[in-house]
PDB file of C-alpha atoms in Angstrom:
ATOM      1  CA  MET A   1      -5.373  -8.156 -16.201  1.00  0.00           C
ATOM      2  CA  ALA A   2      -6.421 -10.167 -13.158  1.00  0.00           C
ATOM      3  CA  ALA A   3      -4.391 -13.091 -11.884  1.00  0.00           C
ATOM      4  CA  THR A   4      -5.200 -16.482 -13.401  1.00  0.00           C
ATOM      5  CA  GLU A   5      -3.963 -20.009 -12.831  1.00  0.00           C
ATOM      6  CA  GLU A   6      -1.316 -19.309 -15.498  1.00  0.00           C
ATOM      7  CA  HIS A   7       0.065 -15.954 -14.330  1.00  0.00           C
ATOM      8  CA  PRO A   8      -0.129 -13.312 -11.591  1.00  0.00           C
ATOM      9  CA  ALA A   9      -1.894 -10.021 -12.312  1.00  0.00           C
ATOM     10  CA  GLN A  10      -0.531  -8.305 -15.402  1.00  0.00           C
ATOM     11  CA  ASN A  11      -0.689  -4.737 -16.724  1.00  0.00           C
ATOM     12  CA  VAL A  12      -1.664  -3.479 -13.285  1.00  0.00           C
ATOM     13  CA  PRO A  13      -2.475   0.247 -13.471  1.00  0.00           C
ATOM     14  CA  ILE A  14       0.340   2.416 -12.139  1.00  0.00           C
ATOM     15  CA  PRO A  15      -0.688   4.647  -9.217  1.00  0.00           C
ATOM     16  CA  VAL A  16      -1.519   8.153 -10.415  1.00  0.00           C
ATOM     17  CA  GLN A  17      -0.950  11.149  -8.201  1.00  0.00           C
ATOM     18  CA  PRO A  18      -4.212  13.074  -7.739  1.00  0.00           C
ATOM     19  CA  GLU A  19      -4.366  16.768  -8.653  1.00  0.00           C
ATOM     20  CA  SER A  20      -5.110  17.601  -5.028  1.00  0.00           C
ATOM     21  CA  MET A  21      -1.532  16.603  -4.139  1.00  0.00           C
ATOM     22  CA  LYS A  22      -0.333  19.867  -5.647  1.00  0.00           C
ATOM     23  CA  LYS A  23      -1.688  21.847  -2.694  1.00  0.00           C
ATOM     24  CA  ASP A  24      -0.296  22.476   0.780  1.00  0.00           C
ATOM     25  CA  ASN A  25      -3.551  21.946   2.644  1.00  0.00           C
ATOM     26  CA  ALA A  26      -5.643  19.172   4.203  1.00  0.00           C
ATOM     27  CA  ALA A  27      -7.012  18.131   0.797  1.00  0.00           C
ATOM     28  CA  GLY A  28      -3.474  17.921  -0.585  1.00  0.00           C
ATOM     29  CA  PHE A  29      -2.363  15.768   2.330  1.00  0.00           C
ATOM     30  CA  ALA A  30      -5.431  13.534   1.893  1.00  0.00           C
ATOM     31  CA  GLY A  31      -4.522  13.171  -1.791  1.00  0.00           C
ATOM     32  CA  ALA A  32      -0.963  12.208  -0.888  1.00  0.00           C
ATOM     33  CA  LEU A  33      -2.271   9.572   1.527  1.00  0.00           C
ATOM     34  CA  ALA A  34      -4.647   8.221  -1.137  1.00  0.00           C
ATOM     35  CA  TRP A  35      -1.701   7.963  -3.516  1.00  0.00           C
ATOM     36  CA  PHE A  36       0.305   6.023  -0.903  1.00  0.00           C
ATOM     37  CA  GLY A  37      -2.629   3.627  -0.440  1.00  0.00           C
ATOM     38  CA  ALA A  38      -2.691   3.081  -4.208  1.00  0.00           C
ATOM     39  CA  ALA A  39       1.082   2.460  -4.150  1.00  0.00           C
ATOM     40  CA  VAL A  40       0.639  -0.281  -1.531  1.00  0.00           C
ATOM     41  CA  ASP A  41      -2.211  -1.791  -3.567  1.00  0.00           C
ATOM     42  CA  TYR A  42       0.108  -1.804  -6.612  1.00  0.00           C
ATOM     43  CA  LEU A  43       2.802  -3.515  -4.534  1.00  0.00           C
ATOM     44  CA  LEU A  44       0.381  -6.255  -3.484  1.00  0.00           C
ATOM     45  CA  GLN A  45      -0.531  -7.013  -7.076  1.00  0.00           C
ATOM     46  CA  THR A  46       2.960  -6.768  -8.577  1.00  0.00           C
ATOM     47  CA  GLY A  47       5.576  -7.184  -5.844  1.00  0.00           C
ATOM     48  CA  ASP A  48       7.054  -3.861  -7.024  1.00  0.00           C
ATOM     49  CA  MET A  49       8.124  -1.474  -4.224  1.00  0.00           C
ATOM     50  CA  GLN A  50       9.116   1.476  -6.452  1.00  0.00           C
ATOM     51  CA  TYR A  51       6.125   3.676  -5.557  1.00  0.00           C
ATOM     52  CA  VAL A  52       6.036   2.645  -1.889  1.00  0.00           C
ATOM     53  CA  ASN A  53       9.746   3.493  -1.661  1.00  0.00           C
ATOM     54  CA  THR A  54       8.997   7.156  -2.361  1.00  0.00           C
ATOM     55  CA  VAL A  55       7.540   7.399   1.168  1.00  0.00           C
ATOM     56  CA  THR A  56       9.451   7.274   4.449  1.00  0.00           C
ATOM     57  CA  LEU A  57       8.194   4.350   6.531  1.00  0.00           C
ATOM     58  CA  ASN A  58       8.977   3.261  10.053  1.00  0.00           C
ATOM     59  CA  ALA A  59      11.103   0.089  10.180  1.00  0.00           C
ATOM     60  CA  GLU A  60       8.261  -2.284  11.078  1.00  0.00           C
ATOM     61  CA  ALA A  61       5.970  -1.145   8.251  1.00  0.00           C
ATOM     62  CA  LYS A  62       8.834  -1.154   5.753  1.00  0.00           C
ATOM     63  CA  ASN A  63       9.846  -4.682   6.812  1.00  0.00           C
ATOM     64  CA  VAL A  64       6.282  -5.974   6.372  1.00  0.00           C
ATOM     65  CA  LEU A  65       5.952  -4.458   2.899  1.00  0.00           C
ATOM     66  CA  GLN A  66       9.496  -5.391   1.823  1.00  0.00           C
ATOM     67  CA  GLY A  67       8.895  -8.947   3.034  1.00  0.00           C
ATOM     68  CA  TYR A  68       5.726  -9.122   0.962  1.00  0.00           C
ATOM     69  CA  ALA A  69       7.568  -7.828  -2.123  1.00  0.00           C
ATOM     70  CA  GLU A  70      10.359 -10.382  -1.720  1.00  0.00           C
ATOM     71  CA  SER A  71       7.984 -13.280  -1.086  1.00  0.00           C
ATOM     72  CA  THR A  72       5.917 -12.235  -4.121  1.00  0.00           C
ATOM     73  CA  LYS A  73       8.954 -12.482  -6.406  1.00  0.00           C
ATOM     74  CA  LYS A  74       9.937 -15.876  -4.970  1.00  0.00           C
ATOM     75  CA  SER A  75       6.359 -17.136  -5.103  1.00  0.00           C
ATOM     76  CA  GLU A  76       5.996 -16.168  -8.753  1.00  0.00           C
ATOM     77  CA  ALA A  77       9.046 -18.287  -9.561  1.00  0.00           C
ATOM     78  CA  ASP A  78       7.371 -21.149  -7.661  1.00  0.00           C
ATOM     79  CA  LYS A  79       4.066 -20.523  -9.522  1.00  0.00           C
ATOM     80  CA  ILE A  80       2.225 -19.289  -6.409  1.00  0.00           C
ATOM     81  CA  TRP A  81       0.294 -16.004  -6.223  1.00  0.00           C
ATOM     82  CA  TYR A  82      -2.792 -14.465  -4.663  1.00  0.00           C
ATOM     83  CA  ALA A  83      -5.854 -14.146  -6.877  1.00  0.00           C
ATOM     84  CA  LYS A  84      -6.979 -10.685  -5.773  1.00  0.00           C
ATOM     85  CA  PRO A  85      -4.872  -8.912  -3.129  1.00  0.00           C
ATOM     86  CA  SER A  86      -5.792  -5.369  -2.148  1.00  0.00           C
ATOM     87  CA  ALA A  87      -4.858  -2.581   0.237  1.00  0.00           C
ATOM     88  CA  SER A  88      -6.704   0.410   1.588  1.00  0.00           C
ATOM     89  CA  LEU A  89      -5.459   3.352   3.607  1.00  0.00           C
ATOM     90  CA  ILE A  90      -8.183   4.769   5.823  1.00  0.00           C
ATOM     91  CA  ILE A  91      -8.001   8.173   7.470  1.00  0.00           C
ATOM     92  CA  THR A  92      -9.475   7.707  10.949  1.00  0.00           C
ATOM     93  CA  ALA A  93      -9.792  11.311  12.146  1.00  0.00           C
ATOM     94  CA  PRO A  94     -12.091  13.926  10.584  1.00  0.00           C
ATOM     95  CA  GLN A  95      -9.300  16.494  10.150  1.00  0.00           C
ATOM     96  CA  PRO A  96      -5.506  16.463  10.269  1.00  0.00           C
ATOM     97  CA  VAL A  97      -3.531  18.416  12.830  1.00  0.00           C
ATOM     98  CA  TYR A  98      -1.176  21.057  11.450  1.00  0.00           C
ATOM     99  CA  ALA A  99       1.818  21.753  13.681  1.00  0.00           C
ATOM    100  CA  GLY A 100       5.411  22.777  13.124  1.00  0.00           C
ATOM    101  CA  GLY A 101       5.050  22.932   9.344  1.00  0.00           C
ATOM    102  CA  SER A 102       3.725  19.382   9.015  1.00  0.00           C
ATOM    103  CA  TRP A 103       0.314  17.774   8.760  1.00  0.00           C
ATOM    104  CA  ASN A 104      -0.467  14.801  11.026  1.00  0.00           C
ATOM    105  CA  TRP A 105      -3.325  12.372  10.479  1.00  0.00           C
ATOM    106  CA  GLN A 106      -4.235   9.119  12.192  1.00  0.00           C
ATOM    107  CA  VAL A 107      -4.560   6.293   9.649  1.00  0.00           C
ATOM    108  CA  LYS A 108      -5.154   2.572   9.277  1.00  0.00           C
ATOM    109  CA  LEU A 109      -3.594   0.455   6.553  1.00  0.00           C
ATOM    110  CA  ASN A 110      -5.612  -2.670   5.806  1.00  0.00           C
ATOM    111  CA  ILE A 111      -4.062  -5.368   3.655  1.00  0.00           C
ATOM    112  CA  ASP A 112      -6.182  -8.235   2.349  1.00  0.00           C
ATOM    113  CA  VAL A 113      -4.321 -10.851   0.327  1.00  0.00           C
ATOM    114  CA  GLY A 114      -7.678 -12.185  -0.868  1.00  0.00           C
ATOM    115  CA  GLU A 115      -9.844 -15.246  -0.429  1.00  0.00           C
ATOM    116  CA  LYS A 116      -8.011 -17.342  -3.008  1.00  0.00           C
ATOM    117  CA  ILE A 117      -4.463 -18.250  -3.910  1.00  0.00           C
ATOM    118  CA  TYR A 118      -3.141 -19.997  -7.010  1.00  0.00           C
ATOM    119  CA  ARG A 119      -0.690 -22.787  -6.221  1.00  0.00           C
ATOM    120  CA  LYS A 120       0.902 -24.303  -9.311  1.00  0.00           C
ATOM    121  CA  GLY A 121      -2.238 -23.818 -11.383  1.00  0.00           C
ATOM    122  CA  THR A 122      -4.750 -24.841  -8.711  1.00  0.00           C
ATOM    123  CA  LEU A 123      -7.061 -22.307  -7.075  1.00  0.00           C
ATOM    124  CA  GLN A 124      -7.189 -22.768  -3.288  1.00  0.00           C
ATOM    125  CA  ASP A 125      -8.645 -20.947  -0.303  1.00  0.00           C
ATOM    126  CA  THR A 126      -6.331 -18.583   1.550  1.00  0.00           C
ATOM    127  CA  PRO A 127      -6.132 -19.643   5.210  1.00  0.00           C
ATOM    128  CA  ALA A 128      -8.285 -17.207   7.198  1.00  0.00           C
ATOM    129  CA  ASP A 129      -5.496 -16.494   9.705  1.00  0.00           C
ATOM    130  CA  LYS A 130      -3.131 -15.476   6.880  1.00  0.00           C
ATOM    131  CA  ARG A 131      -5.520 -13.282   4.934  1.00  0.00           C
ATOM    132  CA  HIS A 132      -5.419  -9.881   6.665  1.00  0.00           C
ATOM    133  CA  ILE A 133      -2.763  -7.526   7.983  1.00  0.00           C
ATOM    134  CA  TYR A 134      -3.896  -4.460   9.902  1.00  0.00           C
ATOM    135  CA  MET A 135      -1.601  -1.566  10.760  1.00  0.00           C
ATOM    136  CA  SER A 136      -2.420   1.764  12.325  1.00  0.00           C
ATOM    137  CA  GLY A 137      -0.580   4.851  13.421  1.00  0.00           C
ATOM    138  CA  GLU A 138       0.252   8.333  12.302  1.00  0.00           C
ATOM    139  CA  ALA A 139       0.927   9.730   8.873  1.00  0.00           C
ATOM    140  CA  VAL A 140       3.014  12.903   8.829  1.00  0.00           C
ATOM    141  CA  GLY A 141       3.166  14.997   5.684  1.00  0.00           C
ATOM    142  CA  THR A 142       5.342  18.001   4.936  1.00  0.00           C
ATOM    143  CA  TYR A 143       4.835  19.930   1.713  1.00  0.00           C
ATOM    144  CA  MET A 144       8.137  21.254   0.352  1.00  0.00           C
ATOM    145  CA  ASN A 145       8.869  22.694  -3.077  1.00  0.00           C
ATOM    146  CA  GLY A 146       5.627  21.326  -4.523  1.00  0.00           C
ATOM    147  CA  ILE A 147       6.190  17.767  -3.266  1.00  0.00           C
ATOM    148  CA  TRP A 148       4.757  15.897  -0.295  1.00  0.00           C
ATOM    149  CA  ASP A 149       7.273  14.226   1.997  1.00  0.00           C
ATOM    150  CA  LEU A 150       5.295  11.494   3.771  1.00  0.00           C
ATOM    151  CA  ASN A 151       6.406   9.654   6.869  1.00  0.00           C
ATOM    152  CA  MET A 152       4.216   6.700   7.772  1.00  0.00           C
ATOM    153  CA  ASP A 153       4.648   5.633  11.391  1.00  0.00           C
ATOM    154  CA  ILE A 154       2.328   2.630  11.260  1.00  0.00           C
ATOM    155  CA  ASN A 155       2.567  -0.814  12.777  1.00  0.00           C
TER     156      ASN A 155
END
């Protein structure tokens, strides 16, 4: 359920791992990256890091996302939340590079907290300079024992 003046988003769909993630190939790696993007989107709507925490992140990216999660929990107590935050992970190269047993792909993570924010029951505009966070870098994926180990070196 979407956020309203009375409550933040509720019953947000849990990220689902795509079938393609079960393969050690470019499609499997792309599926793993799509799942990570969905995990960040879930974090933005709920403040819950549990799915994001299944991925290794560089310190800067982890600090940004952890900071958002912590501020979301505090903001909810203060009756402040974004109306429609979202995240998208974009693969910026046509194909990944496979080297040394790992897949590498250049990516961008775009975070948009949305145009509107609820502050104590009142819908307000989000300041334009606070609306977007853009990160880019390299995603490294290693497929071991049927599971993708992702390392996101983005900032």
